[in-house]
């Protein structure tokens, strides 16, 4: 499986017997030399400013398992493992164990289709933790069952992933009906489907809502998959989709202590054009400040998206019971609740967030030992 | 100062005596009706899905100080204060007390040009706090003096702004030379100018480095203004600037517990084309994975930017002493340090981060009471 080497004026080519071709500019090889990384921290210590852009090696050799590049006569050559350099050839997407294909879902998933995982197993087993992380990331939603009846139990699960994301509502938050609410979550009103904290530069990633009590009449939870809604909008109304991916609108939350603002598109696409984020929260949408000519097309697209989130074709409803915790990607899956009557019983959810970065980091670290 | 009203098929126009013209689509007026916001939380409770996009008011009146729009015969009209609706007319940029014009600086700022603020005054006075926040945001850099000799003293200043941003290095971190470093900051090596944690989806905003001891030989701090460097690059090498604002490259940090990755452009522009962020950290730059044809122009632009950050025309150097804390916008101002000799004395900095969102929120809240 040794590749054939061809050298050019500013780079070399390796052609493997399986047809893979790697094109390696010399400057990239110099910058990527494994000896240019700190032996303990793995960080790059090579200083790119110390070499000319048009450097050319003194000697290049392909050995049985390595490419050797000698930059100046007599110097120790840079040694690249051939398998490694094939996997890291320029233009080749890097393997990432945290990259999982989303399973877009609609109402037919049903509440029984939501992945369920047992709290004790997730706490005790790395394999169970990885399985739960993967399911939750693929569906954007899962339910953890069998939690102890204490606010600490949900937090312990969240910390199994990574550190909590603090917000202006605290490191954790209690979702109960309050006499002096600074947020609609703290009333007994119905909450239509939304994502949280769209007014933050980085809205929180995964949300954990541990149900400690849900005895009031009403108070069911509702969810819909923003990716499914957005993809149907793209197919059915490409103009509306285009506007919602390009027009950024202002969001704002303010109370006595804070005034946090950010602009967001309702739908965000990643570098490959896939829907990677939904920011949808009519409560936190500030007075829309788009130019008059843009306002009407925007409202048409926005109202259409909003109506789709309410369409029974997309939503699922479930009523959490004590000891259950729903976990969802707040930047993908919209959540809401039915109104409840606080005079008929206590409803108490305890929540926190862990950002996507910590989630993916945990998936990658677990992948090192489990696979 | 009453405006003249003209009504059209899908909106109305107000024309003020000073020449200001506001163009207000009816759907925007309906969505913006002040009575559609929750009296306590200020959040929008009006449900946009309940009205047709092409709604037309039953009656429109301009009173002395208000615009009254009656949607259906007999209903209570929506009442818009005329000054308010002028300030909030579509297309008009919203006033934001946190929006400050950056002062781009170069070496001639000198270490004596860095804004200095007294810790006790900032802790005790809201006006002094606001002045420090504004200076630090305008310059991207300030020094707070007169801190007590305890790690808590720096944290107290940071918490005066908002909650701390936790990272994989903890809620706070100690910059000292360590026997088993997972990061170059924890060695005695020189650190060329960089921004921190470019491998995070949202790199931390403001960084606080409280100097508790700096008795070792060497160990001076260096800074340069990424906005100044980027703007000079835009003027002098627009092709390089264009590449660094559009090509996103991978960053990564990994140790035994984490593997955090993100793609970033080196320079980020805001919606108006102004430089709003620099992500520059050669240590955390992962193996560059751009396509071969893009690699060479990228390296040319990247090496040029890197060389500019080292150019004495941009940098300032200063040696912090015990009781001083340097505070800087980590997403704008690059920081570095000279190597030091740990055998000649102890060097100990204690650090933490507070994100831009908290910084701006504090500026807005202070503005309510101070102006």
XYZ file of C-alpha atoms in Angstrom:
742
model
C 0.000 0.000 0.000
C 2.962 2.342 -0.547
C 2.154 5.466 -2.546
C 3.974 6.696 -5.609
C 5.768 10.001 -5.128
C 5.930 12.820 -7.679
C 7.594 16.088 -6.768
C 6.778 19.494 -8.181
C 8.059 23.033 -7.818
C 5.992 23.865 -4.725
C 4.649 20.573 -3.474
C 4.602 16.833 -3.815
C 1.938 14.344 -4.798
C 1.365 10.914 -3.320
C -0.737 8.448 -5.284
C -1.855 5.345 -3.403
C -2.637 2.031 -5.093
C -6.323 2.422 -4.073
C -6.561 5.547 -6.243
C -6.314 8.088 -3.421
C -4.294 11.119 -4.456
C -2.828 13.543 -1.959
C -1.492 16.925 -2.998
C 0.892 18.306 -0.348
C 2.314 21.809 -0.708
C 5.771 22.047 0.876
C 4.694 24.906 3.135
C 1.889 22.723 4.505
C 4.334 19.849 5.134
C 6.666 22.198 6.962
C 3.816 23.578 9.101
C 2.502 20.069 9.780
C 5.812 18.375 10.704
C 4.978 16.284 13.797
C 8.130 17.507 15.552
C 6.675 21.035 15.454
C 4.121 20.134 18.129
C 4.780 20.287 21.889
C 5.411 16.773 23.229
C 3.166 17.249 26.267
C 0.456 19.720 25.248
C 0.195 18.672 21.593
C 0.071 22.347 20.618
C 1.916 23.631 17.573
C 5.208 25.274 18.567
C 6.638 25.571 15.047
C 6.903 29.210 14.057
C 5.604 29.721 10.526
C 7.211 33.157 10.265
C 10.669 31.522 10.334
C 10.418 29.918 6.880
C 9.903 31.342 3.386
C 6.575 30.537 1.714
C 8.372 29.068 -1.304
C 10.652 26.723 0.619
C 11.710 23.546 -1.206
C 13.005 20.433 0.562
C 16.580 19.254 0.187
C 15.459 15.615 -0.073
C 12.182 13.657 -0.104
C 11.965 9.903 0.460
C 9.091 7.441 0.738
C 10.018 4.629 3.134
C 7.945 1.552 3.944
C 5.632 3.346 6.374
C 6.731 6.965 6.301
C 7.360 9.994 4.164
C 10.671 11.633 5.074
C 11.257 15.257 4.135
C 14.690 16.758 4.776
C 14.524 20.540 4.643
C 18.241 21.355 4.661
C 21.267 19.165 4.075
C 22.253 17.295 7.204
C 19.128 18.221 9.208
C 16.886 15.596 10.813
C 14.058 14.943 8.375
C 10.391 15.563 9.097
C 8.797 12.147 9.406
C 5.164 11.618 8.401
C 3.477 8.295 9.009
C 1.946 7.263 5.667
C -1.436 6.246 7.073
C -1.611 9.470 9.026
C -0.732 11.690 6.105
C -3.256 9.905 3.886
C -6.006 10.606 6.430
C -4.839 14.208 6.827
C -4.267 15.072 3.168
C -5.383 18.627 2.306
C -9.054 18.869 1.355
C -9.957 15.637 3.147
C -12.647 16.003 5.831
C -11.268 15.059 9.240
C -12.832 12.137 11.102
C -14.911 13.403 14.028
C -16.648 10.922 16.342
C -19.003 13.721 17.417
C -20.306 14.182 13.889
C -23.588 12.281 13.744
C -26.245 12.478 11.059
C -29.387 14.037 12.594
C -32.555 11.950 12.498
C -35.188 14.515 11.499
C -38.519 13.575 13.072
C -42.155 14.643 12.956
C -45.304 13.904 14.933
C -45.259 10.258 13.894
C -42.237 9.724 16.117
C -44.783 9.842 18.924
C -43.943 10.214 22.570
C -43.045 6.548 22.676
C -40.475 7.050 19.936
C -38.379 9.428 22.032
C -35.180 7.617 23.077
C -35.275 6.723 26.778
C -32.229 6.005 28.902
C -31.862 4.969 32.514
C -30.184 7.480 34.835
C -28.227 4.942 36.888
C -26.805 3.231 33.834
C -25.735 6.549 32.296
C -24.061 7.498 35.568
C -22.302 4.159 36.013
C -21.272 3.099 32.521
C -19.253 4.960 29.922
C -20.845 2.861 27.188
C -24.343 3.808 28.404
C -23.263 7.436 28.615
C -21.997 7.357 25.024
C -25.186 5.656 23.801
C -27.323 8.318 25.502
C -25.160 11.174 24.140
C -25.411 9.785 20.613
C -29.167 9.181 20.728
C -29.803 12.637 22.151
C -27.630 14.257 19.526
C -29.173 12.305 16.635
C -32.785 12.996 17.658
C -32.074 16.278 19.437
C -34.213 14.870 22.249
C -34.243 12.113 24.860
C -35.798 11.237 28.194
C -33.746 10.030 31.127
C -35.738 7.946 33.589
C -35.335 6.871 37.178
C -33.831 10.035 38.645
C -33.814 10.519 42.398
C -36.247 13.075 43.781
C -33.694 15.854 44.350
C -32.577 18.779 42.256
C -29.029 17.437 42.497
C -29.918 14.255 40.586
C -30.507 16.056 37.288
C -27.421 18.208 37.712
C -25.280 15.129 38.308
C -26.381 13.761 34.937
C -25.594 17.056 33.229
C -22.145 17.228 34.838
C -21.440 13.754 33.544
C -21.302 15.486 30.140
C -19.413 18.642 31.087
C -19.566 21.859 33.034
C -22.852 23.745 33.127
C -23.489 26.811 31.012
C -24.328 29.709 33.297
C -26.781 32.354 32.074
C -28.448 35.413 33.558
C -31.007 32.993 35.017
C -28.241 31.324 37.019
C -26.220 28.148 36.796
C -29.451 26.201 37.241
C -33.053 27.385 37.254
C -36.364 26.401 38.788
C -39.357 26.351 36.450
C -42.230 27.126 38.799
C -45.050 29.658 38.768
C -43.814 32.801 40.560
C -45.590 35.901 41.819
C -43.108 38.345 40.197
C -41.874 36.639 37.021
C -39.109 38.128 34.846
C -39.769 35.472 32.215
C -42.879 33.757 30.882
C -41.436 30.380 31.910
C -42.059 31.497 35.488
C -45.817 31.917 34.963
C -48.504 29.270 34.502
C -49.203 30.485 30.943
C -48.966 28.219 27.933
C -45.667 28.570 26.110
C -45.778 28.012 22.369
C -42.851 26.145 20.839
C -39.613 28.117 21.023
C -35.883 27.882 21.616
C -34.411 29.476 24.728
C -32.248 32.568 25.041
C -32.086 33.558 21.399
C -31.012 36.953 22.766
C -27.596 35.515 23.691
C -24.667 35.628 21.284
C -24.424 31.849 21.776
C -27.789 30.461 22.869
C -27.335 27.547 25.291
C -26.876 24.138 23.702
C -28.379 21.132 25.451
C -31.123 21.784 27.959
C -31.902 19.482 30.885
C -35.347 19.727 32.478
C -35.701 17.417 35.452
C -39.310 16.953 36.541
C -39.644 16.879 40.317
C -43.416 17.294 40.395
C -46.096 17.692 37.757
C -49.374 17.346 39.622
C -51.165 20.423 38.318
C -53.881 20.090 35.691
C -52.301 20.830 32.308
C -48.598 21.495 32.079
C -47.798 18.933 29.405
C -44.578 19.405 27.424
C -44.475 19.852 23.665
C -41.570 19.484 21.253
C -40.914 19.767 17.550
C -37.794 19.206 15.499
C -36.644 22.511 14.015
C -34.550 20.666 11.423
C -37.643 18.844 10.106
C -39.640 22.092 9.941
C -36.805 23.999 8.278
C -36.151 21.283 5.699
C -39.845 21.168 4.773
C -39.805 24.953 4.448
C -36.749 24.727 2.184
C -38.566 22.221 -0.056
C -41.972 23.922 -0.018
C -41.125 27.611 0.084
C -37.507 28.219 -0.923
C -37.966 32.010 -0.922
C -39.124 32.007 2.687
C -36.298 29.631 3.608
C -33.736 31.894 1.922
C -34.995 34.937 3.854
C -34.937 33.164 7.209
C -31.347 32.018 6.620
C -30.086 35.473 5.630
C -32.074 38.209 7.419
C -30.895 38.676 10.981
C -33.408 40.109 13.414
C -32.911 41.513 16.911
C -33.617 39.558 20.094
C -33.566 41.036 23.575
C -34.159 40.120 27.174
C -34.216 42.750 29.868
C -35.079 42.902 33.520
C -33.834 44.940 36.450
C -30.357 43.436 36.271
C -29.718 42.662 32.627
C -30.233 43.849 29.057
C -28.865 41.193 26.728
C -29.264 41.623 22.976
C -28.181 39.750 19.901
C -29.096 39.541 16.228
C -29.849 36.162 14.730
C -31.152 34.542 11.588
C -34.089 32.238 12.401
C -32.371 29.395 10.536
C -28.586 28.958 10.349
C -26.831 26.767 7.797
C -23.419 25.191 8.238
C -20.618 25.346 5.679
C -22.215 22.489 3.737
C -25.679 24.077 3.607
C -27.226 21.802 6.254
C -29.518 23.333 8.874
C -27.389 23.503 12.025
C -29.332 25.911 14.224
C -32.793 27.329 14.839
C -33.279 30.575 16.791
C -36.976 30.949 17.253
C -38.504 32.781 20.158
C -41.358 35.211 19.538
C -41.259 36.321 23.185
C -37.667 37.468 22.935
C -37.948 38.884 19.432
C -37.291 42.602 19.784
C -39.175 45.203 17.741
C -38.280 44.144 14.208
C -35.985 46.798 12.714
C -35.602 45.601 9.133
C -35.948 48.106 6.317
C -39.572 48.700 5.264
C -39.163 46.948 1.904
C -37.810 43.822 3.618
C -40.383 43.756 6.402
C -43.279 42.308 4.468
C -41.396 39.415 2.852
C -39.813 38.742 6.229
C -43.169 38.652 8.032
C -44.548 36.333 5.368
C -41.656 33.898 5.827
C -41.587 34.242 9.609
C -45.326 33.747 10.002
C -45.175 30.709 7.765
C -42.365 29.164 9.808
C -44.253 29.987 13.012
C -47.435 28.362 11.686
C -45.440 25.241 10.739
C -44.111 24.937 14.306
C -47.760 24.828 15.478
C -48.796 22.290 12.833
C -49.767 19.000 14.507
C -47.819 17.239 11.754
C -44.587 18.181 13.530
C -45.213 18.247 17.268
C -45.210 15.627 19.953
C -46.671 16.092 23.429
C -45.862 14.259 26.622
C -46.414 14.847 30.287
C -43.274 14.410 32.337
C -43.678 12.682 35.664
C -41.506 12.948 38.758
C -38.152 11.232 38.217
C -38.033 11.911 34.482
C -35.746 14.373 32.787
C -36.098 15.589 29.245
C -32.860 16.517 27.508
C -32.833 18.325 24.183
C -30.660 20.375 21.877
C -32.070 23.837 22.510
C -30.546 25.078 19.267
C -32.453 22.524 17.237
C -35.527 21.167 19.010
C -38.237 23.683 19.953
C -39.978 23.154 23.268
C -43.184 24.482 24.780
C -45.780 23.662 27.379
C -49.499 23.717 27.900
C -50.927 26.159 30.424
C -51.469 24.699 33.854
C -53.641 25.514 36.829
C -51.357 26.043 39.827
C -54.351 25.697 42.196
C -54.720 22.007 41.270
C -51.218 20.856 42.162
C -47.529 21.675 42.153
C -45.486 21.742 38.952
C -41.748 21.920 39.441
C -39.032 21.435 36.850
C -35.358 22.028 37.585
C -33.193 22.963 34.658
C -29.699 23.624 33.437
C -27.741 23.786 30.198
C -24.558 22.197 28.853
C -23.206 23.661 25.626
C -22.719 21.750 22.397
C -18.930 22.076 22.719
C -18.859 20.069 25.954
C -21.287 17.511 24.536
C -19.130 16.878 21.478
C -15.936 16.858 23.523
C -17.353 14.131 25.780
C -18.387 12.084 22.720
C -14.850 12.326 21.325
C -13.138 11.435 24.583
C -15.458 8.453 25.144
C -14.771 7.330 21.590
C -11.052 7.012 22.415
C -11.641 4.259 24.953
C -14.836 2.616 23.730
C -14.128 1.921 20.095
C -43.577 68.212 15.999
C -46.610 66.213 14.915
C -46.104 64.055 11.810
C -48.283 64.024 8.719
C -50.090 60.752 8.107
C -50.605 59.087 4.727
C -52.201 55.695 4.521
C -51.660 53.084 1.832
C -52.947 49.627 0.994
C -50.571 47.757 3.272
C -49.021 50.385 5.495
C -48.941 53.978 6.607
C -46.351 56.695 6.345
C -45.538 59.328 8.944
C -43.618 62.391 7.836
C -42.213 64.571 10.617
C -41.547 68.306 10.232
C -37.772 67.643 10.599
C -37.839 65.566 7.392
C -37.822 62.137 9.058
C -40.030 59.702 7.192
C -41.274 56.490 8.730
C -42.799 53.718 6.641
C -44.894 51.379 8.802
C -46.422 48.216 7.323
C -49.682 47.333 9.084
C -48.424 43.857 9.943
C -45.448 45.432 11.716
C -47.740 47.798 13.643
C -49.908 44.876 14.711
C -46.863 42.856 15.830
C -45.417 45.877 17.637
C -48.545 47.025 19.498
C -47.325 47.819 23.050
C -50.296 45.959 24.526
C -48.952 42.769 22.947
C -46.103 42.645 25.462
C -46.322 41.067 28.935
C -46.719 43.786 31.585
C -44.141 42.245 33.924
C -41.639 40.412 31.758
C -41.754 42.752 28.774
C -41.832 39.723 26.471
C -44.032 39.637 23.385
C -47.225 37.679 24.050
C -49.030 38.716 20.859
C -49.483 35.714 18.597
C -48.614 36.593 15.021
C -50.302 33.465 13.669
C -53.677 34.899 14.735
C -53.798 37.694 12.139
C -53.700 37.682 8.332
C -50.562 39.138 6.747
C -52.651 41.590 4.701
C -54.663 42.992 7.623
C -55.867 46.604 7.253
C -56.871 48.787 10.222
C -60.436 49.934 10.712
C -59.256 53.422 11.719
C -55.980 55.336 12.082
C -55.607 58.597 13.990
C -52.680 60.833 14.862
C -53.241 62.508 18.228
C -51.054 65.087 19.920
C -48.522 62.574 21.198
C -49.697 59.236 19.873
C -50.649 57.233 16.829
C -53.865 55.293 17.424
C -54.630 52.284 15.245
C -58.001 50.571 15.644
C -57.940 47.116 14.093
C -61.622 46.258 14.236
C -64.669 48.444 14.838
C -65.231 48.944 18.554
C -61.930 47.413 19.689
C -59.464 49.275 21.907
C -56.932 50.908 19.587
C -53.217 50.133 19.603
C -51.525 53.229 20.993
C -48.014 54.165 19.869
C -46.197 57.049 21.507
C -45.034 59.321 18.655
C -41.489 59.799 19.947
C -41.170 56.079 20.500
C -42.414 55.115 17.075
C -40.128 57.639 15.422
C -37.124 56.099 17.191
C -38.313 52.591 16.318
C -39.319 53.141 12.687
C -38.379 50.208 10.445
C -34.852 50.413 9.064
C -33.684 52.759 11.828
C -30.718 51.465 13.851
C -31.690 51.021 17.493
C -29.867 53.069 20.130
C -27.491 50.838 22.093
C -25.471 52.288 24.970
C -23.066 49.351 24.631
C -22.175 50.286 21.062
C -18.895 52.179 21.283
C -16.557 53.064 18.451
C -13.295 51.112 18.911
C -10.112 53.151 19.265
C -7.649 51.211 17.083
C -4.145 51.556 18.514
C -0.581 50.702 17.603
C 2.795 50.705 19.343
C 2.723 54.470 19.764
C -0.036 54.065 22.341
C 2.810 52.958 24.603
C 2.371 51.236 27.905
C 1.566 54.583 29.500
C -1.312 55.069 27.071
C -3.208 52.025 28.337
C -6.233 53.246 30.321
C -5.698 52.695 34.050
C -8.489 52.473 36.608
C -8.424 52.069 40.373
C -9.873 48.827 41.746
C -11.536 50.358 44.808
C -13.255 53.068 42.798
C -14.567 50.558 40.267
C -15.881 48.378 43.088
C -17.499 51.277 44.968
C -18.897 53.554 42.265
C -21.225 52.757 39.394
C -19.910 55.769 37.501
C -16.329 54.529 37.878
C -17.451 51.059 36.827
C -19.110 52.450 33.705
C -16.047 54.548 32.851
C -13.788 51.500 33.177
C -16.136 49.318 31.096
C -16.264 51.929 28.343
C -12.506 52.530 28.259
C -11.782 48.816 28.191
C -14.270 48.251 25.410
C -13.020 51.183 23.313
C -9.336 50.237 23.597
C -9.899 46.525 24.070
C -7.433 46.805 26.954
C -7.057 48.376 30.397
C -5.128 47.967 33.612
C -6.817 47.948 36.993
C -4.522 48.983 39.823
C -4.489 48.630 43.579
C -5.891 45.109 43.904
C -5.498 43.245 47.168
C -2.972 40.414 47.207
C -5.500 37.594 46.967
C -6.914 35.627 44.066
C -10.387 36.711 45.172
C -9.643 40.384 44.509
C -9.470 39.963 40.743
C -12.528 37.736 40.665
C -14.535 40.317 42.609
C -13.785 42.888 39.900
C -14.824 40.454 37.181
C -18.056 39.612 38.973
C -18.840 43.312 39.165
C -19.408 42.978 35.401
C -21.232 39.655 35.299
C -20.927 35.957 35.863
C -17.695 34.236 34.873
C -17.375 32.204 31.704
C -16.337 28.685 32.626
C -14.102 26.746 30.243
C -12.328 23.380 30.267
C -9.574 25.136 32.238
C -12.053 25.876 35.016
C -14.024 28.849 36.232
C -10.727 30.572 37.004
C -7.177 29.544 36.169
C -3.683 29.946 37.583
C -0.984 30.953 35.119
C 2.124 29.425 36.674
C 4.879 27.162 35.364
C 3.824 23.536 35.965
C 5.662 20.229 35.742
C 2.948 18.517 33.612
C 1.390 21.259 31.495
C -1.632 20.623 29.250
C -1.238 24.093 27.763
C 1.735 26.251 26.819
C 0.489 28.963 29.193
C 1.508 26.617 31.995
C 5.159 26.493 30.941
C 7.842 29.190 31.215
C 8.109 29.412 27.415
C 7.575 32.638 25.522
C 4.099 32.921 24.064
C 3.791 34.851 20.830
C 0.736 37.076 20.454
C -2.490 35.111 20.236
C -6.117 35.019 21.293
C -7.280 32.336 23.720
C -9.463 29.310 23.073
C -10.046 29.761 19.365
C -11.040 26.079 19.469
C -14.285 26.987 21.241
C -17.465 27.739 19.317
C -17.577 31.045 21.205
C -14.079 31.989 22.360
C -14.205 33.760 25.733
C -14.761 37.518 25.609
C -12.997 39.661 28.190
C -10.017 38.178 29.949
C -8.870 39.222 33.414
C -5.273 38.485 34.418
C -4.537 39.503 37.972
C -0.823 39.618 38.761
C -0.067 38.276 42.223
C 3.688 37.937 41.733
C 6.049 38.608 38.843
C 9.504 38.311 40.332
C 11.094 35.997 37.791
C 13.489 37.377 35.192
C 11.549 37.925 31.960
C 7.815 37.280 31.900
C 6.781 40.652 30.502
C 3.349 40.891 28.862
C 2.817 41.881 25.248
C -0.338 43.081 23.482
C -1.405 44.175 20.048
C -4.719 45.407 18.713
C -6.106 42.889 16.229
C -8.419 45.534 14.775
C -5.451 47.769 13.908
C -3.549 44.883 12.317
C -6.598 43.672 10.365
C -7.468 47.148 9.102
C -3.894 47.680 7.875
C -4.067 44.300 6.156
C -7.341 45.300 4.499
C -5.726 48.498 3.189
C -2.373 46.986 2.192
C -3.289 43.503 0.986
C -7.006 43.247 0.235
C -6.645 39.742 -1.236
C -5.094 38.412 1.958
C -7.749 40.197 4.015
C -10.522 38.686 1.896
C -9.139 35.165 2.375
C -8.777 35.557 6.136
C -12.380 36.746 6.428
C -13.823 33.886 4.351
C -11.714 30.722 4.758
C -12.487 28.930 7.977
C -9.770 26.733 9.414
C -9.909 24.100 12.157
C -8.814 24.726 15.736
C -8.507 22.060 18.395
C -7.486 21.545 21.979
C -7.188 18.095 23.463
C -5.903 16.617 26.659
C -6.844 13.592 28.734
C -10.300 14.984 29.528
C -11.334 17.056 26.525
C -11.259 17.306 22.761
C -12.812 20.604 21.759
C -12.851 21.636 18.110
C -14.227 24.510 16.098
C -13.722 26.102 12.705
C -13.062 29.820 12.495
C -12.090 32.539 10.090
C -9.027 34.426 11.360
C -10.877 37.727 10.911
C -14.644 38.122 11.322
C -16.612 41.085 9.991
C -19.914 42.320 11.370
C -22.996 43.080 9.269
C -21.550 46.466 8.385
C -18.166 45.135 7.281
C -16.288 46.273 10.391
C -13.753 43.913 11.987
C -15.519 42.514 15.046
C -13.411 39.512 15.942
C -9.937 38.025 15.607
C -9.312 34.291 16.127
C -5.590 33.848 15.998
C -3.780 31.087 17.797
C -1.078 29.132 16.006
C -0.784 26.737 18.962
C -4.407 25.687 18.690
C -4.564 25.695 14.898
C -5.258 22.108 13.898
C -3.666 20.503 10.827
C -4.932 22.809 8.080
C -7.433 20.879 5.960
C -8.189 23.324 3.165
C -8.209 22.078 -0.420
C -4.738 22.000 -2.012
C -5.489 24.884 -4.399
C -6.549 27.101 -1.495
C -3.683 26.168 0.804
C -0.987 28.292 -0.744
C -2.975 31.543 -0.939
C -4.172 30.857 2.611
C -0.638 30.333 3.915
C 0.491 33.509 2.191
C -2.281 35.527 3.856
C -1.925 33.771 7.216
C 1.847 34.167 7.337
C 1.504 37.819 6.463
C -1.025 38.409 9.222
C 1.189 36.507 11.656
C 4.233 38.574 10.697
C 2.223 41.765 11.219
C 1.305 40.684 14.761
C 5.067 40.423 15.471
C 5.853 43.790 13.882
C 7.079 46.230 16.562
C 4.868 48.859 14.911
C 1.823 47.248 16.537
C 2.869 45.797 19.879
C 3.214 47.201 23.333
C 5.057 45.522 26.198
C 4.640 45.992 29.908
C 5.597 44.077 33.000
C 2.712 43.647 35.387
C 3.500 44.014 39.061
C 1.698 42.559 42.053
C -1.656 44.260 42.573
C -2.220 45.039 38.891
C -4.737 43.327 36.667
C -4.792 43.552 32.915
C -8.233 43.273 31.317
C -8.659 42.838 27.578
C -11.116 41.768 24.927
C -9.732 38.343 24.054
C -11.639 38.381 20.765
C -9.899 41.562 19.649
C -6.621 42.211 21.459
C -3.881 39.593 21.089
C -1.772 38.872 24.138
C 1.557 37.158 24.679
C 4.453 36.998 27.093
C 8.209 36.835 27.134
C 9.847 33.656 28.369
C 10.814 33.733 32.022
C 13.278 31.917 34.211
C 11.336 30.247 37.021
C 14.575 29.757 39.000
C 14.912 33.520 39.488
C 11.564 34.171 41.160
C 7.888 33.335 41.236
C 5.482 34.419 38.482
C 1.823 33.982 39.272
C -1.157 35.349 37.378
C -4.731 34.433 38.244
C -7.233 34.618 35.435
C -10.860 34.374 34.449
C -13.172 35.393 31.623
C -16.452 37.320 31.339
C -18.178 37.143 27.971
C -18.984 40.126 25.768
C -22.717 39.628 26.363
C -22.378 40.259 30.107
C -20.075 43.215 29.506
C -22.545 44.900 27.160
C -25.482 44.087 29.414
C -23.759 45.782 32.354
C -23.044 48.853 30.192
C -26.731 49.079 29.216
C -28.037 48.643 32.741
C -25.610 51.251 34.111
C -26.664 53.599 31.345
C -30.268 53.515 32.636
C -29.320 55.122 35.927
C -26.259 57.185 35.058
C -27.348 59.174 32.024
